Short mmCIF file of C-alpha atoms in Angstrom, two decimals:
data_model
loop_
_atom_site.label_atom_id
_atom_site.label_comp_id
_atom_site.label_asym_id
_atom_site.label_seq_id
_atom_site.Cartn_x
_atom_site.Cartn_y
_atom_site.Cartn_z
CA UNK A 538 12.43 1.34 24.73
CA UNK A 539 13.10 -1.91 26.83
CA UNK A 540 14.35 -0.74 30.03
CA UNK A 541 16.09 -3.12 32.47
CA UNK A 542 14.60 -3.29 35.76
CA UNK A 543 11.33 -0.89 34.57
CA UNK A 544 7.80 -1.46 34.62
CA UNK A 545 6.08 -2.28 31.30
CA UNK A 546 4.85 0.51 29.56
CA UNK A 547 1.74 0.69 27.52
CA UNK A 548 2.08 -0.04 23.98
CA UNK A 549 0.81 3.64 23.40
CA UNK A 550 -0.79 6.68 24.95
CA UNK A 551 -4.50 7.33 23.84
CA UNK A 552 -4.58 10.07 21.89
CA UNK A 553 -7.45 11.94 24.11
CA UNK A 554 -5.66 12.02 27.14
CA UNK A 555 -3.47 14.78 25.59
CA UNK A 556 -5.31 15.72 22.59
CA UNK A 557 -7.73 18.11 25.15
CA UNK A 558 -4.64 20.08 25.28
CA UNK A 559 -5.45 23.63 24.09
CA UNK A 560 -2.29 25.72 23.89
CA UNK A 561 -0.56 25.02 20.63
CA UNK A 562 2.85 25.06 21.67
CA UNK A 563 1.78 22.15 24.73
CA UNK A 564 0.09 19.89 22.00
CA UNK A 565 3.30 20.35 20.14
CA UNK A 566 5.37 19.18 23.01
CA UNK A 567 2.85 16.36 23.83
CA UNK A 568 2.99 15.46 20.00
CA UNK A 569 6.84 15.32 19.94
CA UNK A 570 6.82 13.35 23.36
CA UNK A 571 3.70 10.81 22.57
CA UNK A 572 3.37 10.68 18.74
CA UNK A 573 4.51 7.28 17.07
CA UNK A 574 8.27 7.31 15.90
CA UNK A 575 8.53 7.49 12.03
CA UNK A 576 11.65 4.69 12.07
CA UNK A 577 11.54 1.24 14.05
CA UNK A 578 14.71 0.51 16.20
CA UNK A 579 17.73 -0.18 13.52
CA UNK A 580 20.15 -1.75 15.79
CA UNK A 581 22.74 -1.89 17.10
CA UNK A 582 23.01 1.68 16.61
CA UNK A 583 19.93 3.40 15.71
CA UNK A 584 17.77 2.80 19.19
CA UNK A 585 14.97 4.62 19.77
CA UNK A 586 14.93 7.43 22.41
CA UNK A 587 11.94 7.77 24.99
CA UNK A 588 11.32 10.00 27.58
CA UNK A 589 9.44 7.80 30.09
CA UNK A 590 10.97 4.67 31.70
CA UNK A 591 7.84 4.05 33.54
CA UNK A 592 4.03 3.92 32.98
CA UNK A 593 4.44 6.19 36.39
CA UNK A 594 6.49 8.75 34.54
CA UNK A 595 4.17 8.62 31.71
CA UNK A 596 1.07 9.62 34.08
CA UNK A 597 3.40 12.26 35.41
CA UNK A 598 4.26 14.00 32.26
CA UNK A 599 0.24 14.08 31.51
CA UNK A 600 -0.21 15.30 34.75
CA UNK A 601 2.59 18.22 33.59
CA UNK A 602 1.65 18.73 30.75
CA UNK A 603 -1.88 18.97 32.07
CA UNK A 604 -0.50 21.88 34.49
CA UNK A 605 1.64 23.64 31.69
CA UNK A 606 -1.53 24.09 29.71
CA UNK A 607 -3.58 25.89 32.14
CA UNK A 608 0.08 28.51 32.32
CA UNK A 609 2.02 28.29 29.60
CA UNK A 610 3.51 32.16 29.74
CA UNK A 611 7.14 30.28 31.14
CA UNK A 612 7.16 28.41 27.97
CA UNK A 613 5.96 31.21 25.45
CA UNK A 614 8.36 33.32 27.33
CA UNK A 615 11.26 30.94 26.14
CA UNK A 616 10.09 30.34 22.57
CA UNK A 617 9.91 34.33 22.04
CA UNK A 618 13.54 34.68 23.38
CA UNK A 619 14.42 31.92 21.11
CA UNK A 620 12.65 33.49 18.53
CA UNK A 621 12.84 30.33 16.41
CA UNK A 622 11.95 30.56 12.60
CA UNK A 623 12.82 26.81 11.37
CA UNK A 624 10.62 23.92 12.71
CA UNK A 625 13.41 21.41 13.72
CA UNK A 626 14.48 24.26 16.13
CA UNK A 627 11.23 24.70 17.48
CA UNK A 628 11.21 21.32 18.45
CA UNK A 629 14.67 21.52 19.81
CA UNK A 630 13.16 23.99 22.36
CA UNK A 631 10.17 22.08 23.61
CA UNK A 632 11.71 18.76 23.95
CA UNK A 633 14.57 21.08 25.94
CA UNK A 634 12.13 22.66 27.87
CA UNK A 635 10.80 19.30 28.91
CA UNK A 636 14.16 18.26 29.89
CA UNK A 637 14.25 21.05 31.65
CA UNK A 638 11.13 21.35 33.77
CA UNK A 639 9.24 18.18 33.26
CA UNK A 640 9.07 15.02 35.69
CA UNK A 641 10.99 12.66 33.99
CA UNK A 642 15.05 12.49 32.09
CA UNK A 643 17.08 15.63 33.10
CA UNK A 644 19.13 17.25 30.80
CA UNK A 645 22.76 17.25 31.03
CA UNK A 646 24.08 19.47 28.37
CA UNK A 647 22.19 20.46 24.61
CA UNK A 648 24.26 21.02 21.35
CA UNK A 649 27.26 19.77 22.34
CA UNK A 650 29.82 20.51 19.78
CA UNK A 651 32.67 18.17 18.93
CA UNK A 652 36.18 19.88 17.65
CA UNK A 653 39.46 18.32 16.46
CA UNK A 654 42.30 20.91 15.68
CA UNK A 655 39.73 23.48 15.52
CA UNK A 656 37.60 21.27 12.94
CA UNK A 657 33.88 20.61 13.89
CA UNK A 658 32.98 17.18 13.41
CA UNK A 659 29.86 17.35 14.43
CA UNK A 660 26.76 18.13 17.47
CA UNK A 661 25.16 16.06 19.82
CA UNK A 662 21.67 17.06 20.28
CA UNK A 663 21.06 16.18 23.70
CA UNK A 664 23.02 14.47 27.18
CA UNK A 665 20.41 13.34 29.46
CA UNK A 666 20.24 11.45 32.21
CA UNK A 667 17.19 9.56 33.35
CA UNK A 668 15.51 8.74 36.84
CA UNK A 669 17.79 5.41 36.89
CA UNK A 670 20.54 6.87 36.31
CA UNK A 671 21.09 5.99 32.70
CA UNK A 672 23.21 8.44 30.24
CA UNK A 673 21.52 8.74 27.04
CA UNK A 674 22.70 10.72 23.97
CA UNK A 675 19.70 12.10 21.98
CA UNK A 676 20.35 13.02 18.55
CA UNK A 677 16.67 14.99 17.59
CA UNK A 678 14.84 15.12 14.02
CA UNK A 679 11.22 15.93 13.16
CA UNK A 680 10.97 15.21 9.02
CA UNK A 681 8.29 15.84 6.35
CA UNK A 682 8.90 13.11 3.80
CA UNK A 683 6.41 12.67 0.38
CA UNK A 684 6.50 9.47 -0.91
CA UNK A 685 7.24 9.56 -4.70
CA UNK A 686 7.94 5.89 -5.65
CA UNK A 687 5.02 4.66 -7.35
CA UNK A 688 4.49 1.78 -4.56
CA UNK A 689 7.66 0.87 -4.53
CA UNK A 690 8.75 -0.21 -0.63
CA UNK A 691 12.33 1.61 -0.45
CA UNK A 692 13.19 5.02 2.07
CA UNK A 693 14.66 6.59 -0.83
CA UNK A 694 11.27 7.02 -2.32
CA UNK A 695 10.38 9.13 0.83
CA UNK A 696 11.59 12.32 -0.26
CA UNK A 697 11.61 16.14 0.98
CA UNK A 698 9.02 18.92 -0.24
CA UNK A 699 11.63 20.86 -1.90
CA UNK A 700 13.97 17.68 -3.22
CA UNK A 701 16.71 18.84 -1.24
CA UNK A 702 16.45 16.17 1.63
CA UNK A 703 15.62 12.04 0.85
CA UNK A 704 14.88 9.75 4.28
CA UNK A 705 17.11 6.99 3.30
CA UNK A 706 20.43 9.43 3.08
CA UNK A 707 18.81 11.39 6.69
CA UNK A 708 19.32 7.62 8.28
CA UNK A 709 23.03 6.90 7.13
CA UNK A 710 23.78 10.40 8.62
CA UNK A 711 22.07 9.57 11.64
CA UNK A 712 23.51 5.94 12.03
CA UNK A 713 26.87 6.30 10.35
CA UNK A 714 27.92 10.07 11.64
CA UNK A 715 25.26 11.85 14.68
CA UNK A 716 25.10 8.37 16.93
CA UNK A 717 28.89 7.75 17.36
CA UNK A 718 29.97 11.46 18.05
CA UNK A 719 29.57 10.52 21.72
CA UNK A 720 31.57 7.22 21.84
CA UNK A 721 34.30 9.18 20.01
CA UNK A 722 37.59 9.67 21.52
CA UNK A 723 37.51 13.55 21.09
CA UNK A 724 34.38 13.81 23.50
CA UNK A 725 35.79 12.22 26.05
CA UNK A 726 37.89 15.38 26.50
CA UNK A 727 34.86 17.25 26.90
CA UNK A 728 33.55 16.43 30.38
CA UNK A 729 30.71 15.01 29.82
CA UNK A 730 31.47 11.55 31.98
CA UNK A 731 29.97 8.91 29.82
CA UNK A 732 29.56 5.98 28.15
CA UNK A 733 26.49 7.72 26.54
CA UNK A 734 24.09 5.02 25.03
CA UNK A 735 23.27 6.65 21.68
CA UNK A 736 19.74 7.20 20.76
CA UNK A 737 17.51 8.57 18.07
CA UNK A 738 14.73 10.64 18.28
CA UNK A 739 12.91 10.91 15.05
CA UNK A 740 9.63 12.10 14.65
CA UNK A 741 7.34 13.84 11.49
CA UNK A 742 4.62 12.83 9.23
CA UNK A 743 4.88 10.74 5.99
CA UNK A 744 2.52 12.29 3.10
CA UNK A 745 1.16 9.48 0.36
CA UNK A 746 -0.17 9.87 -3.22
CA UNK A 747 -4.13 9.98 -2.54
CA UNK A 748 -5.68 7.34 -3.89
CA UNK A 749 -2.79 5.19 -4.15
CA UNK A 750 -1.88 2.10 -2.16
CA UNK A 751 1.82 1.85 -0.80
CA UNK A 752 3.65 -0.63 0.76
CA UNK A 753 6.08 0.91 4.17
CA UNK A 754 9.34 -0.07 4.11
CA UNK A 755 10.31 -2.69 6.78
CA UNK A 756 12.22 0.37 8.44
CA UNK A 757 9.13 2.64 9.08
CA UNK A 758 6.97 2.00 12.47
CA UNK A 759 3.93 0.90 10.99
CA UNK A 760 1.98 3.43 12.91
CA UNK A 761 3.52 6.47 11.89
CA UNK A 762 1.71 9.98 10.99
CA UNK A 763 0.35 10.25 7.94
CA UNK A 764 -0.95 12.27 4.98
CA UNK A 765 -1.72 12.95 1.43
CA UNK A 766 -0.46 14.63 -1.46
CA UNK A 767 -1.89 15.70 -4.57
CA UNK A 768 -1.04 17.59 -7.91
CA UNK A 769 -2.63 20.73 -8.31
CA UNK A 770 -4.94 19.57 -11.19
CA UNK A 771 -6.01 16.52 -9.11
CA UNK A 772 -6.81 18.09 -5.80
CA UNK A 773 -9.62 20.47 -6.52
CA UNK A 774 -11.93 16.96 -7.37
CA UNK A 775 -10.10 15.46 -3.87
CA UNK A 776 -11.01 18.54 -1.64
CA UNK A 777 -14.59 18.75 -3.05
CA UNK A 778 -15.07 15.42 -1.36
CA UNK A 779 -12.97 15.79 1.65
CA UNK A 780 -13.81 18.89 3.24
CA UNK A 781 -14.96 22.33 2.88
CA UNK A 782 -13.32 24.48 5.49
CA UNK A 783 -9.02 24.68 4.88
CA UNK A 784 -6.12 26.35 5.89
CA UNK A 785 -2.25 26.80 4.35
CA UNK A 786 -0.10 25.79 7.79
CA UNK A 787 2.85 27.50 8.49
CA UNK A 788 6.39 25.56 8.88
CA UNK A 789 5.92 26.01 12.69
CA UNK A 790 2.42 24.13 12.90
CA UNK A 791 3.87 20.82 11.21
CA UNK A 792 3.55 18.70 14.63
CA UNK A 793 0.74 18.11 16.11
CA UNK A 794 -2.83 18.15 14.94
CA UNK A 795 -4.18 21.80 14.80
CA UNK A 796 -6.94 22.61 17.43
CA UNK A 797 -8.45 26.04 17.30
CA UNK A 798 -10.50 26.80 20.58
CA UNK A 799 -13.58 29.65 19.72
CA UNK A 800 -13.42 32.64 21.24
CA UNK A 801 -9.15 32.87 22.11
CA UNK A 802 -6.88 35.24 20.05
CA UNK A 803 -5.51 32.45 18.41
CA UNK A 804 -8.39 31.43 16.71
CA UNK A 805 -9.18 35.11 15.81
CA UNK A 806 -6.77 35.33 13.76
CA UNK A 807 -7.18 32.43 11.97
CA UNK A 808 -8.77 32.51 7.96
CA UNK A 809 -10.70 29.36 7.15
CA UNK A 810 -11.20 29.15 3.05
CA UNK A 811 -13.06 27.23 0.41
CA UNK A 812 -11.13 24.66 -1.56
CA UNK A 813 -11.64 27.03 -4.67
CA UNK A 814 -10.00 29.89 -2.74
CA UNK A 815 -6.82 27.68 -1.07
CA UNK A 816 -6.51 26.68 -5.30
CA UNK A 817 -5.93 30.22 -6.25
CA UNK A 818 -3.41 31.41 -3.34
CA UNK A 819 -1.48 28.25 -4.27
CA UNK A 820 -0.99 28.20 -7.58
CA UNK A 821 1.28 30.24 -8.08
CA UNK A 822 3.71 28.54 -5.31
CA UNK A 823 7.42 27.33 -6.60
CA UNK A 824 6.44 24.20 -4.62
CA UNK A 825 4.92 22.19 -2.25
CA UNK A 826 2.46 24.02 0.21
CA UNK A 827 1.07 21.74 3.50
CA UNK A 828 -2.55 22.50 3.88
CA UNK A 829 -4.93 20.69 6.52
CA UNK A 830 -8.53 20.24 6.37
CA UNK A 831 -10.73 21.30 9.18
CA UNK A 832 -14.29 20.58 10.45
CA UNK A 833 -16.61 22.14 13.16
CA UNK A 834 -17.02 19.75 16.36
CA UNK A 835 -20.07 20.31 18.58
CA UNK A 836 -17.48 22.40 20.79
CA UNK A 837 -17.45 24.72 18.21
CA UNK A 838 -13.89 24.46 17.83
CA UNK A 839 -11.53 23.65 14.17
CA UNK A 840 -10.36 20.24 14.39
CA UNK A 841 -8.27 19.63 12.39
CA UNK A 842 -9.51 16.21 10.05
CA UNK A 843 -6.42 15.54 7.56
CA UNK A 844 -3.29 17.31 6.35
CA UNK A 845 -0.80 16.93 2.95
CA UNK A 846 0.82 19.09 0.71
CA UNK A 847 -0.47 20.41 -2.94
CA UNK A 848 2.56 19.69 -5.50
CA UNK A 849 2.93 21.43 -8.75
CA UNK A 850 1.73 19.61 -11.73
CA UNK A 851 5.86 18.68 -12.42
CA UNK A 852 6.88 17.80 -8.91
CA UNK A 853 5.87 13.99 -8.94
CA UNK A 854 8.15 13.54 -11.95
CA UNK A 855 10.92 15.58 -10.63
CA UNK A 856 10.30 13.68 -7.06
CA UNK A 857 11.08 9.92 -8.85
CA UNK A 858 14.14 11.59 -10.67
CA UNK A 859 15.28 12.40 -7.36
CA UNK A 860 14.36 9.44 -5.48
CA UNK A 861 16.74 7.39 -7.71
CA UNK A 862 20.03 9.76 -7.92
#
């Protein structure tokens, strides 16, 4: 984000100065604040939201986040109240609880709802105002997009696990409806003294065909997450080579990188399995199921090395159907 008056920031954080992070729900929150966006700015309405101004505030939030980790029972304590089920919420409450607690933008209001004659028209995500004094309007997504386009360099071929979801018609709801609700005459009414410079926040992984070469469209940031897919048939030959210790991950470890630390409860209750095994539980899945890869570092902790999503044998040709309603 090009801030008037601000100190340059660095082009990006290195990874390890958050990635020794241990609690999962604090790498998640680092993750969401220091991962790459998925999107490049798409001006003049689709700017991209940060929460630093400074390279000071960035060495603050480390700092924080630093702290968090070594208590996090404040921020478990909120995420069991919550007791949030669907990822995009879960990443509604960290990035709130930053706003919150954390050394940078304050939050003004969250989930602001927008009426006329007792119609909703829509939500804004987030009202914040930073250090400078600048009132931003965050709208918040975190997507898991499989490209299905057979090289082809178009955001409709970036489509969701279940086909119910395609990143080119996320955008034009993003741009077109979720930016403008604050500029709209109706929330003027609601107190919120603006103008609100509209924002987005967009964050996720993009999963490839393995094996395949494909070309980002010019709207992607070039160095956004990524991963694989592969058809059930084809990925017993790619795990053999890639790994042998893997896990299914749940909906609410889609952020960051897992890390699991030996010798915490966490970890405990984790079950590592062949590729053989992971083949069986899957196969009898409706659809897509995100797995990671995991090796042993000399910490003896599970790092995790890649992640992507097993497809039934059908999905690919369902996907391109789909891709080109």
């Amino acid at each position: 984000m090009d801030t008037p008056g601000a100190a340059a920031l660095p082009a990006a954080v290195p990874t390890a100065h958050w990635d020794a992070l241990r609690e999962p729900a604090v790498r998640d929150l680092a993750w969401l604040l220091f991962s790459a966006d998925l999107l490049r700015a798409q001006p003049p309405v689709g700017m991209l939201a940060s929460a630093f101004e400074t390279a000071d505030e960035v060495a603050a939030t480390l700092e924080w986040l630093h702290a968090l980790d070594a208590d996090p029972g404040a921020l478990h304590s909120d995420l069991a109240a919550a007791r949030v089920t669907r990822l995009g919420r879960y990443a509604e409450c960290l990035l709130g609880w930053f706003l919150q607690h954390g050394p940078t933008a304050r939050l003004v209001a969250a989930n602001v709802p927008l009426r006329r004659a007792g119609l909703t028209l829509g939500e804004c995500d987030f009202l914040v105002q930073t250090q400078a004094g600048r009132r931003l309007h965050w709208e918040l997504a975190v997507k898991c997009y499989l490209h299905a386009g057979d090289g082809r360099a178009q955001l409709a071929d970036y489509v969701g696990p279940n086909l119910q979801d395609r990143f080119d018609l996320k955008l034009t709801h993003v741009l077109d409806h979720q930016l403008p609700l604050s500029a709209r005459e109706e929330f003027a009414s609601l107190g919120h003294v603006g103008p609100w410079e509209p924002q987005m926040f967009i964050k996720g992984w993009l999963f490839y065909p393995h094996g395949e070469t494909t070309s980002d469209p010019i709207e992607l940031d070039p160095a956004h997450a990524r991963g694989w897919w592969a058809t059930r048939t084809d990925w017993p030959a790619f795990a053999a080579d890639h790994a042998q210790a893997w896990r299914v991950l749940p909906r609410l470890e889609w952020l960051a990188p897992r890390r699991h630390e030996p010798g915490t409860a966490e970890a405990a209750g984790i079950a590592f399995v062949e590729a053989s095994a992971l083949s069986e539980r899957v196969a009898h899945q409706n659809g897509p199921t995100m797995v990671a890869a995991f090796h042993l570092d000399d910490a003896g902790r599970w790092v995790e090395r890649s992640r992507g999503f097993i497809v039934p044998d059908d999905w690919p040709q369902k996907a391109r159907a789909f891709a080109r309603q």
